[in-house]
Coordinates of C-alpha atoms in Angstrom, one line a residue:
Chain V
M1 CA 123.6 100.1 97.4
E2 CA 123.5 101.3 93.8
K3 CA 120.5 103.5 94.5
E4 CA 122.1 105.0 97.6
Q5 CA 125.1 106.0 95.5
E6 CA 122.8 107.7 92.9
I7 CA 121.1 109.8 95.7
I8 CA 124.5 110.9 97.0
E9 CA 125.5 112.0 93.5
E10 CA 122.7 114.5 93.2
K11 CA 123.7 117.6 91.2
P12 CA 124.4 120.8 93.3
N13 CA 121.9 123.6 93.5
S14 CA 124.2 125.9 91.5
F15 CA 123.8 123.5 88.5
W16 CA 120.0 123.5 88.8
R17 CA 119.9 127.3 89.1
R18 CA 121.7 127.5 85.8
V19 CA 119.3 125.1 84.2
Y20 CA 116.2 127.0 85.5
F21 CA 117.7 130.2 84.1
A22 CA 118.2 128.5 80.8
V23 CA 114.5 127.4 80.8
I24 CA 113.3 131.0 81.5
V25 CA 115.5 132.4 78.7
F26 CA 114.4 129.7 76.3
T27 CA 110.7 130.3 77.1
F28 CA 111.1 134.1 76.5
I29 CA 112.9 133.4 73.2
V30 CA 110.1 130.9 72.1
I31 CA 107.3 133.4 73.0
T32 CA 109.1 136.2 71.2
A33 CA 109.7 134.0 68.2
L34 CA 106.0 133.1 68.1
W35 CA 105.0 136.7 68.3
A36 CA 107.5 137.6 65.5
F37 CA 106.0 134.7 63.4
S38 CA 102.5 136.0 63.9
R39 CA 103.5 139.6 63.0
Y40 CA 105.5 138.5 60.0
F41 CA 102.6 136.6 58.4
S42 CA 99.8 139.0 59.4
Chain P
M1 CA 89.4 102.8 55.3
K2 CA 91.3 100.2 53.3
L3 CA 92.8 96.8 54.4
L4 CA 96.2 98.4 55.0
D5 CA 94.7 101.0 57.3
W6 CA 92.9 98.3 59.3
A7 CA 96.1 96.3 59.5
I8 CA 98.1 99.2 60.9
V9 CA 95.4 100.0 63.5
I10 CA 95.1 96.3 64.6
A11 CA 98.8 95.8 64.6
Y12 CA 99.2 98.9 66.8
L13 CA 96.5 97.8 69.2
T14 CA 97.8 94.3 69.5
Y15 CA 101.3 95.4 70.1
V16 CA 100.4 97.9 72.8
I17 CA 98.1 95.6 74.7
W18 CA 100.8 92.8 74.6
D19 CA 103.5 95.2 75.6
G20 CA 101.5 96.4 78.5
I21 CA 100.5 93.0 79.7
R22 CA 104.0 91.6 79.6
M23 CA 104.9 94.2 82.4
T24 CA 102.8 92.1 84.8
K25 CA 106.0 90.3 85.9
H26 CA 107.4 93.6 87.3
S27 CA 104.3 94.4 89.2
G28 CA 104.0 91.9 91.9
S29 CA 104.7 94.2 94.8
K30 CA 102.9 97.4 95.9
E31 CA 106.0 99.5 95.2
G32 CA 106.4 97.8 91.8
Y33 CA 102.7 98.1 90.8
F34 CA 102.2 101.7 91.8
L35 CA 105.6 103.2 91.6
A36 CA 107.8 100.9 89.3
N37 CA 110.1 100.5 92.3
R38 CA 111.2 104.1 91.8
S39 CA 113.6 102.9 89.1
L40 CA 112.7 104.6 85.8
P41 CA 115.1 106.8 83.8
W42 CA 114.3 110.5 83.3
W43 CA 113.7 110.3 79.6
A44 CA 111.0 107.5 80.0
V45 CA 109.4 109.5 82.8
G46 CA 109.6 112.7 80.8
L47 CA 107.9 111.1 77.7
S48 CA 105.3 109.6 80.0
V49 CA 104.6 113.1 81.6
M50 CA 104.1 114.5 78.1
A51 CA 102.1 111.5 76.9
T52 CA 99.8 111.7 79.9
Q53 CA 99.1 115.4 79.1
L54 CA 98.8 114.9 75.4
S55 CA 95.6 113.1 75.0
A56 CA 93.5 112.4 71.8
I57 CA 91.7 115.6 72.7
T58 CA 94.9 117.4 72.1
L59 CA 95.1 116.0 68.6
V60 CA 91.5 116.1 67.6
G61 CA 90.2 119.1 69.6
T62 CA 93.3 121.3 69.2
T63 CA 93.6 120.9 65.5
G64 CA 89.9 121.6 65.1
Q65 CA 90.3 124.6 67.3
A66 CA 93.2 125.9 65.2
Y67 CA 91.1 125.5 62.1
T68 CA 88.2 127.6 63.5
D69 CA 89.9 129.9 65.9
G70 CA 93.6 130.0 64.9
M71 CA 96.6 129.5 67.2
R72 CA 95.5 131.6 70.1
F73 CA 95.2 128.5 72.2
I74 CA 99.0 128.2 72.4
Q75 CA 98.9 131.0 75.1
F76 CA 97.3 128.4 77.4
Y77 CA 100.8 126.8 77.7
Y78 CA 102.9 129.9 78.4
G79 CA 102.9 129.4 82.1
L80 CA 103.9 125.8 81.9
P81 CA 107.8 126.2 81.9
F82 CA 107.6 128.5 84.9
A83 CA 105.3 126.0 86.7
M84 CA 107.9 123.3 86.0
I85 CA 110.7 125.3 87.6
I86 CA 108.6 126.0 90.7
L87 CA 107.7 122.3 91.0
C88 CA 111.4 121.2 90.5
V89 CA 112.4 123.4 93.4
T90 CA 109.6 122.5 95.7
V91 CA 107.4 119.5 95.1
V92 CA 109.7 117.0 93.3
P93 CA 112.4 116.8 96.0
F94 CA 109.9 116.9 98.7
F95 CA 107.6 114.1 97.5
H96 CA 110.5 112.0 96.4
R97 CA 112.3 112.2 99.8
A98 CA 109.0 111.7 101.7
Q99 CA 108.7 108.3 99.9
V100 CA 104.9 108.8 99.5
F101 CA 102.7 106.9 97.1
T102 CA 100.3 109.7 96.6
A103 CA 100.5 113.5 96.8
Y104 CA 97.7 113.5 99.4
E105 CA 99.5 111.2 101.8
Y106 CA 101.7 114.1 102.9
L107 CA 98.6 116.2 103.8
E108 CA 97.8 113.7 106.5
K109 CA 101.3 114.2 108.0
R110 CA 101.0 118.0 107.7
F111 CA 97.3 118.3 108.7
D112 CA 95.1 115.3 109.3
V113 CA 93.3 112.4 107.7
K114 CA 90.2 114.5 106.9
V115 CA 92.2 116.9 104.7
R116 CA 94.0 114.0 103.0
T117 CA 90.7 112.2 102.3
L118 CA 88.9 115.3 101.1
T119 CA 91.7 116.3 98.6
S120 CA 92.0 112.8 97.4
F121 CA 88.2 112.6 97.0
F122 CA 88.2 115.8 94.9
F123 CA 91.0 114.4 92.8
L124 CA 89.0 111.2 92.2
I125 CA 85.9 113.2 91.2
S126 CA 87.8 115.6 88.8
R127 CA 90.0 113.0 87.1
G128 CA 87.2 110.4 87.0
L129 CA 85.2 112.9 85.0
G130 CA 88.2 114.1 83.1
V131 CA 89.2 110.6 81.9
G132 CA 85.7 110.1 80.6
T133 CA 86.1 113.1 78.3
I134 CA 89.5 111.7 77.2
I135 CA 87.8 108.5 76.1
S136 CA 85.0 110.2 74.2
A137 CA 87.3 112.1 71.8
P138 CA 88.8 109.1 69.9
S139 CA 85.4 107.4 70.2
I140 CA 83.8 110.2 68.1
V141 CA 86.6 109.7 65.5
L142 CA 85.9 106.0 65.3
S143 CA 82.1 106.3 65.2
I144 CA 82.5 108.6 62.2
V145 CA 85.2 106.5 60.4
F146 CA 83.5 103.1 60.9
G147 CA 79.9 104.1 61.4
W148 CA 80.0 102.2 64.7
N149 CA 77.7 102.8 67.6
L150 CA 79.3 105.5 69.8
I151 CA 78.6 103.7 73.0
F152 CA 80.2 100.5 71.7
T153 CA 83.2 102.5 70.5
I154 CA 83.6 104.2 73.9
F155 CA 83.7 100.8 75.7
A156 CA 86.0 99.3 73.1
I157 CA 88.7 102.1 73.6
G158 CA 88.2 102.5 77.3
M159 CA 88.3 98.8 78.1
S160 CA 91.2 97.8 75.9
T161 CA 93.3 100.4 77.8
T162 CA 91.9 99.2 81.1
V163 CA 93.1 95.6 80.3
Y164 CA 96.8 96.4 80.1
T165 CA 96.7 98.9 82.9
V166 CA 95.0 96.4 85.2
F167 CA 97.8 93.9 84.6
G168 CA 100.9 95.9 84.1
G169 CA 100.3 98.8 86.5
V170 CA 102.6 101.9 86.3
Q171 CA 105.3 100.0 84.5
A172 CA 102.9 99.2 81.6
V173 CA 101.7 102.8 81.6
T174 CA 105.1 104.3 81.4
W175 CA 106.7 102.0 78.8
T176 CA 103.7 102.0 76.5
D177 CA 103.6 105.9 76.9
V178 CA 107.2 106.0 75.5
K179 CA 106.3 104.0 72.4
Q180 CA 103.0 105.8 72.0
M181 CA 104.8 109.2 71.9
F182 CA 106.9 108.0 69.0
I183 CA 103.8 106.8 67.1
I184 CA 102.1 110.2 67.7
F185 CA 105.1 112.2 66.5
F186 CA 105.6 110.0 63.5
G187 CA 101.8 110.0 62.6
M188 CA 101.5 113.8 62.9
G189 CA 104.8 114.4 61.1
V190 CA 103.6 112.4 58.1
C191 CA 100.2 114.2 58.2
L192 CA 102.0 117.6 58.1
L193 CA 104.1 116.7 55.1
I194 CA 101.1 115.4 53.1
I195 CA 99.1 118.6 53.8
L196 CA 102.0 120.6 52.6
W197 CA 102.3 118.6 49.4
S198 CA 98.5 119.0 48.8
F199 CA 98.7 122.8 48.3
P200 CA 97.9 123.7 44.6
A201 CA 100.7 124.4 42.2
G202 CA 102.0 128.0 42.6
V203 CA 100.9 128.3 46.3
S204 CA 103.9 127.9 48.6
V205 CA 103.9 127.2 52.4
A206 CA 104.6 130.9 53.0
D207 CA 101.6 131.9 50.8
G208 CA 99.4 129.6 52.8
L209 CA 100.7 131.1 56.1
Y210 CA 100.0 134.6 54.7
L211 CA 96.5 133.6 54.0
A212 CA 96.0 132.3 57.5
G213 CA 97.9 135.2 59.0
S214 CA 95.7 137.8 57.2
L215 CA 92.7 136.3 58.9
G216 CA 94.4 136.4 62.4
K217 CA 94.7 132.6 62.5
L218 CA 98.4 132.8 63.4
D219 CA 98.0 135.1 66.4
T220 CA 100.0 133.7 69.2
V221 CA 100.3 136.6 71.6
D222 CA 97.3 138.7 72.8
T223 CA 98.5 141.3 75.3
S224 CA 95.0 142.6 76.2
F225 CA 94.2 142.2 79.9
N226 CA 90.6 141.0 79.7
L227 CA 89.3 138.5 82.2
Q228 CA 86.5 137.6 79.7
E229 CA 88.9 136.8 76.9
K230 CA 89.7 133.1 77.0
Y231 CA 93.3 133.1 75.7
T232 CA 95.6 136.0 76.3
I233 CA 99.3 136.1 77.3
W234 CA 98.1 137.0 80.8
S235 CA 95.6 134.2 81.2
G236 CA 98.3 131.9 80.0
L237 CA 101.1 133.2 82.1
I238 CA 99.1 133.7 85.3
G239 CA 96.0 131.4 85.0
G240 CA 98.0 128.8 83.1
L241 CA 100.7 128.9 85.7
F242 CA 98.2 128.2 88.5
L243 CA 96.6 125.4 86.4
M244 CA 99.9 123.8 85.6
L245 CA 101.1 124.0 89.2
G246 CA 97.8 122.3 90.2
Y247 CA 97.9 119.7 87.5
F248 CA 101.6 118.7 87.6
G249 CA 102.1 119.3 91.4
C250 CA 98.8 118.2 93.0
D251 CA 97.2 115.8 90.5
Q252 CA 98.1 112.2 91.2
S253 CA 98.2 111.3 87.5
Q254 CA 101.2 113.5 87.1
V255 CA 102.8 113.3 90.5
Q256 CA 102.9 109.5 90.1
R257 CA 104.9 109.9 86.9
F258 CA 107.8 111.7 88.6
L259 CA 107.5 109.5 91.7
T260 CA 108.6 106.6 89.5
A261 CA 111.9 108.3 88.7
K262 CA 115.2 106.9 90.0
S263 CA 116.2 110.0 91.9
V264 CA 115.3 113.6 92.6
D265 CA 117.6 114.7 89.7
E266 CA 115.9 112.3 87.3
G267 CA 112.5 113.5 88.4
R268 CA 113.5 117.2 87.9
T269 CA 114.9 116.4 84.5
S270 CA 111.8 114.6 83.4
L271 CA 109.6 117.7 84.2
L272 CA 112.1 120.1 82.5
M273 CA 111.8 118.0 79.4
S274 CA 108.2 119.3 79.2
A275 CA 109.3 122.8 80.0
F276 CA 111.5 122.8 76.9
L277 CA 109.3 120.8 74.5
K278 CA 105.7 121.5 75.3
I279 CA 105.2 124.9 73.7
P280 CA 107.1 123.9 70.4
M281 CA 105.1 120.7 70.3
Q282 CA 101.8 122.5 70.8
F283 CA 102.8 124.9 68.1
F284 CA 103.4 122.0 65.7
I285 CA 100.0 120.5 66.5
L286 CA 98.2 123.8 66.1
L287 CA 100.1 124.4 62.9
I288 CA 98.6 121.3 61.4
G289 CA 95.1 122.7 62.2
V290 CA 96.0 126.0 60.5
L291 CA 97.4 124.2 57.5
V292 CA 94.2 122.1 57.2
F293 CA 92.4 125.5 57.1
V294 CA 94.8 126.7 54.3
F295 CA 94.1 123.4 52.4
Y296 CA 90.4 124.1 52.6
Q297 CA 90.9 127.5 50.9
F298 CA 91.5 125.6 47.7
T299 CA 89.4 122.5 48.2
A300 CA 85.8 122.8 49.3
P301 CA 85.4 121.9 52.9
P302 CA 82.2 120.0 54.0
I303 CA 79.5 122.5 54.8
V304 CA 79.4 121.0 58.3
F305 CA 82.2 118.6 59.3
N306 CA 79.8 116.3 61.2
V307 CA 78.7 114.6 57.9
H308 CA 76.3 112.3 59.8
E309 CA 74.2 115.3 60.8
V310 CA 74.4 116.9 57.4
A311 CA 72.9 113.8 55.8
K312 CA 69.8 114.3 58.0
A313 CA 69.5 118.0 57.0
E314 CA 69.9 117.3 53.3
Q315 CA 66.5 115.8 53.2
N316 CA 65.1 119.3 53.7
P317 CA 64.8 121.3 50.4
Q318 CA 65.6 124.5 52.2
F319 CA 69.0 123.1 53.0
Q320 CA 69.8 122.7 49.3
V321 CA 69.5 126.5 48.9
I322 CA 71.9 127.0 51.8
Q323 CA 74.3 124.5 50.2
Q324 CA 74.2 126.4 46.9
N325 CA 74.9 129.7 48.6
Y326 CA 77.7 128.1 50.5
Q327 CA 79.3 126.7 47.4
N328 CA 79.1 130.1 45.7
A329 CA 80.7 131.8 48.7
F330 CA 83.5 129.1 48.7
N331 CA 84.2 129.7 45.0
E332 CA 84.4 133.4 45.6
R333 CA 86.8 132.9 48.5
R334 CA 89.0 130.5 46.6
E335 CA 89.4 133.0 43.7
A336 CA 90.2 135.7 46.2
A337 CA 92.7 133.4 48.0
I338 CA 94.5 132.5 44.7
K339 CA 94.7 136.1 43.6
F340 CA 96.0 137.1 47.0
S341 CA 98.6 134.3 47.0
T342 CA 99.8 134.4 43.4
E343 CA 99.1 137.9 42.1
S344 CA 99.2 140.8 44.6
T345 CA 98.8 141.7 48.2
E346 CA 96.3 144.3 47.0
F347 CA 93.7 141.5 47.0
R348 CA 94.2 141.0 50.7
Q349 CA 91.1 143.0 51.7
N350 CA 89.0 141.2 49.0
Y351 CA 90.1 137.9 50.5
I352 CA 89.2 139.0 54.1
E353 CA 85.7 140.1 52.9
A354 CA 85.2 136.9 50.9
D355 CA 86.1 134.9 54.1
K356 CA 83.6 136.8 56.2
K357 CA 80.9 136.1 53.6
F358 CA 81.9 132.4 53.5
N359 CA 81.8 132.2 57.3
A360 CA 78.3 133.8 57.4
H361 CA 77.0 131.1 55.1
R362 CA 78.7 128.3 57.1
K363 CA 77.2 129.7 60.3
E364 CA 73.8 129.7 58.7
A365 CA 74.3 126.1 57.6
L366 CA 75.5 125.0 61.0
K367 CA 72.5 126.7 62.6
F368 CA 70.2 124.9 60.2
V369 CA 71.8 121.5 60.8
R370 CA 71.7 122.0 64.6
E371 CA 68.0 122.9 64.4
T372 CA 67.2 119.8 62.4
S373 CA 69.4 117.5 64.5
D374 CA 68.2 115.8 67.6
A375 CA 71.8 115.5 69.0
K376 CA 73.9 118.3 70.4
F377 CA 77.4 118.5 68.8
N378 CA 80.4 120.8 68.4
D379 CA 81.6 120.8 64.8
V380 CA 85.2 121.7 66.0
N381 CA 85.8 118.1 67.1
Y382 CA 84.9 116.7 63.6
V383 CA 87.2 118.9 61.6
F384 CA 90.5 116.8 61.8
P385 CA 89.0 113.3 61.6
T386 CA 86.8 114.2 58.6
F387 CA 89.8 115.8 56.9
V388 CA 92.0 112.7 57.5
L389 CA 89.3 110.4 56.2
Q390 CA 88.5 112.3 53.1
H391 CA 92.0 113.5 52.0
M392 CA 94.7 111.3 53.4
P393 CA 96.1 108.4 51.3
M394 CA 95.8 104.7 52.2
G395 CA 98.0 103.7 55.0
V396 CA 98.3 107.2 56.4
I397 CA 94.7 107.1 57.5
G398 CA 95.5 104.0 59.6
L399 CA 98.7 105.6 60.9
I400 CA 96.9 108.7 62.1
I401 CA 94.1 106.7 63.6
A402 CA 96.8 104.7 65.4
A403 CA 98.3 108.0 66.6
I404 CA 94.9 109.2 67.9
F405 CA 94.5 105.9 69.7
A406 CA 98.0 106.2 71.1
A407 CA 97.3 109.7 72.4
A408 CA 94.1 108.6 74.0
M409 CA 95.4 105.3 75.5
S410 CA 98.5 107.0 77.0
S411 CA 96.4 109.5 78.9
I412 CA 93.6 107.1 79.9
A413 CA 96.1 104.5 81.2
A414 CA 97.9 107.0 83.4
E415 CA 94.7 108.4 84.7
L416 CA 93.2 105.0 85.5
N417 CA 96.5 104.0 87.3
A418 CA 96.5 107.2 89.3
L419 CA 92.8 106.8 90.2
A420 CA 93.4 103.2 91.4
T421 CA 96.5 104.3 93.4
A422 CA 94.5 107.0 95.2
T423 CA 91.6 104.7 95.8
T424 CA 93.9 101.9 97.2
I425 CA 96.4 103.9 99.2
D426 CA 94.3 106.9 100.4
F427 CA 91.0 105.1 101.0
Y428 CA 91.3 101.4 101.2
R429 CA 94.6 101.1 103.0
R430 CA 94.2 104.2 105.1
L431 CA 90.5 103.7 106.1
F432 CA 89.7 100.0 105.8
K433 CA 92.7 97.7 105.8
P434 CA 96.0 99.3 107.0
E435 CA 97.9 96.0 107.5
A436 CA 97.7 93.7 104.5
T437 CA 100.2 92.0 102.2
D438 CA 101.6 93.6 99.1
R439 CA 99.8 91.0 97.0
H440 CA 96.5 92.1 98.6
Y441 CA 97.0 95.8 97.8
V442 CA 98.0 95.0 94.2
A443 CA 94.8 92.9 93.8
V444 CA 92.8 95.9 95.2
G445 CA 94.7 98.2 92.8
R446 CA 93.8 96.0 89.9
I447 CA 90.1 95.8 90.9
S448 CA 90.0 99.6 91.3
T449 CA 91.6 100.1 87.9
F450 CA 88.9 98.0 86.4
I451 CA 86.0 99.8 88.2
W452 CA 87.4 103.2 87.2
G453 CA 87.7 102.0 83.6
I454 CA 83.9 101.2 83.6
F455 CA 83.1 104.5 85.4
A456 CA 85.1 106.5 82.8
C457 CA 83.3 104.8 79.9
I458 CA 79.9 105.8 81.4
V459 CA 81.1 109.4 81.8
A460 CA 82.4 109.4 78.2
I461 CA 78.9 108.6 77.0
F462 CA 77.6 111.9 78.5
A463 CA 80.7 113.9 77.7
T464 CA 80.2 113.6 73.9
N465 CA 77.5 116.3 74.1
L466 CA 79.5 118.8 76.2
G467 CA 81.0 121.1 73.5
S468 CA 84.7 121.4 72.5
L469 CA 86.3 118.5 74.2
I470 CA 89.6 120.1 75.1
E471 CA 87.8 122.9 76.9
V472 CA 85.5 120.4 78.7
V473 CA 88.6 118.7 80.2
N474 CA 90.3 121.9 81.1
K475 CA 87.1 123.3 82.6
F476 CA 86.7 120.2 84.8
G477 CA 90.3 120.6 85.9
S478 CA 89.9 124.3 86.6
F479 CA 87.0 123.7 89.0
F480 CA 89.4 121.8 91.4
Y481 CA 93.0 122.4 90.6
G482 CA 93.3 125.9 91.9
S483 CA 91.7 124.9 95.2
L484 CA 93.8 121.8 95.5
L485 CA 96.9 123.9 94.8
G486 CA 95.8 126.2 97.6
V487 CA 95.8 123.4 100.1
F488 CA 99.4 122.5 99.1
V489 CA 100.4 126.1 99.3
L490 CA 99.0 126.2 102.9
A491 CA 100.9 123.0 103.6
F492 CA 104.3 124.0 102.2
I493 CA 104.4 127.7 102.8
V494 CA 102.0 128.9 105.5
K495 CA 103.4 127.7 108.7
R496 CA 100.4 128.9 110.7
A497 CA 98.0 126.8 108.6
R498 CA 96.1 124.1 110.5
A499 CA 93.9 121.1 109.5
R500 CA 90.6 122.9 110.1
G501 CA 91.8 125.9 107.9
A502 CA 93.0 123.6 105.1
F503 CA 89.8 121.6 105.2
F504 CA 87.4 124.5 105.1
G505 CA 89.7 126.6 102.9
L506 CA 89.4 123.9 100.2
L507 CA 85.6 123.9 100.4
F508 CA 85.5 127.7 100.2
G509 CA 87.9 127.6 97.3
I510 CA 85.8 125.2 95.3
A511 CA 82.6 127.1 96.2
S512 CA 84.2 130.4 95.0
V513 CA 85.0 128.8 91.7
W514 CA 81.5 127.5 91.4
I515 CA 80.0 130.9 92.1
A516 CA 82.4 132.6 89.7
S517 CA 81.4 130.2 86.9
L518 CA 77.7 130.8 87.6
Y519 CA 77.5 134.5 88.1
T520 CA 80.4 136.0 86.2
N521 CA 81.8 135.9 82.6
I522 CA 85.3 135.3 83.8
E523 CA 87.1 132.7 81.6
F524 CA 88.0 129.3 83.1
L525 CA 91.8 129.7 83.3
W526 CA 91.2 132.4 85.9
F527 CA 89.3 130.0 88.0
N528 CA 92.6 128.4 89.0
V529 CA 93.8 131.7 90.4
I530 CA 90.5 132.4 92.2
G531 CA 90.4 128.9 93.7
C532 CA 93.9 129.0 94.9
L533 CA 93.8 132.5 96.4
V534 CA 90.4 131.9 98.2
T535 CA 91.6 128.6 99.6
V536 CA 94.9 130.1 100.9
L537 CA 93.1 133.2 102.3
F538 CA 90.2 131.4 104.0
G539 CA 92.5 128.6 105.1
Y540 CA 94.8 131.0 106.8
L541 CA 92.0 133.0 108.5
I542 CA 90.3 129.9 109.8
S543 CA 93.7 128.6 111.0
L544 CA 94.0 131.7 113.1
T545 CA 90.9 130.6 115.1
V546 CA 92.7 127.3 116.0
K547 CA 94.5 127.6 119.3
G548 CA 96.9 125.3 121.1
E549 CA 97.2 122.9 118.3
D550 CA 100.8 122.1 117.3
L551 CA 102.0 120.7 114.1
P552 CA 102.8 117.0 114.1
A553 CA 106.6 116.5 114.4
D554 CA 107.0 114.7 111.1
A555 CA 105.4 117.5 109.2
Q556 CA 107.9 120.2 110.2

């Protein structure tokens, strides 16, 4: 019963789309920061 | 190693084995033993996903690679976050709702039993070999530290992990993974701090990074599009994306992790944890390797890190001349490094020249040692353990050895559990005994885990001579992952795909990777792209030759 309730309470797709977008932005920021780090110390 | 170090390692081993075995009580049913009753929280699954991927090879091989080659290897992970998003959208909800035990189970519903069996068979081959290389990395560390027989060490590590995996199943794997991740982070964090404190007076962390940076050791983005260059942003984003899709989406050792999650949302969140943390974590591990390199600018590094082989070469008088030249080159480089760090950047060029000279002498020494040695070895794998043994204080050596153990055992346990699941569910239950009790399947699962443990130990004995360990594992994976991914792409996306197409497409895909590896200089990350595209293309074309064959109703 408890498990069924959890499945029903799945987050909507709009929520996940925002999360995926955040992952993409975060990844670009991280790669850019790594590139800047390399450039700064080279 | 002192008594305290021994105590830490033994305490760690005892705790983990006890912690794993006590999960036996939750593993009585098939669902409990293989999938933890699909009841685990996202953070435990997420840590388990990361622990499975972070093996001892990651600690030993990657730090060694950063020492010799710099941080270029980080580009390998650039495709991972994007792969995680694709998997969250497609594979996670699908597998979770299909209530399957293995990823390959679906392929029978979509195609036929032959495709399921073939993909599962290739998984068993690739991971059976892969887990062998995962065992060999910490075994090398221990054989150096304790002077133990390597084969004995391999069996000691492999079988201790096998014991708790046999009894506790996936519950033991996941919950020990969680604790092992904390030990790894703590051990590596302490190691990082001690390296930073070991720099000579007047040399700051920034100075050290400038030294490494001036030699290109901090390069993290290479934008050149060259298929023969191992690590570039493109091989990471494209080749890495395909590899990660194959690894996290089609490899049972990872699929089984998110199948244990409570719900689709929890499964997604567990994968996204890696999407956020993997690149920063890998940066941190590579940084340790680079800082070891900086440390050795001021303290003479061993002429060759495999001290066991050096001892043999030292008996030759010619080697003493090489050693003297090496020592002179080191002194010259140290002076140049100090001047560059503390006086002026005008000394940068001097330092670069001194490093080139030093490397030439080291290469000469390495060549000499290899020629006098009867064993093949890759010095990269000996850098970090030798550094820890020679320069870490009492207690920290034990902690880092425990962290290396933790990394190894977390991966080995997950792989053995997945190998046993595929063997039991895809072969034993499907082909030999479809109707049996849960207790029977759990017993078969336990026997399979044990047999795979023995097999992995035997592979580990041969894997110690195969070069840089991290690359060996990734190369093994790249031979199969792309093609396996291709089969799942056919299943999910290509509506016209049929069983015959998927079956032969997979064989063509693997053959194409094999040919590419033999007759071209293309680097291994691109094998994933080649394998996937060839499988999809041939799978589709062959499917077009199949007429009058409809999809099974439950695969729509």
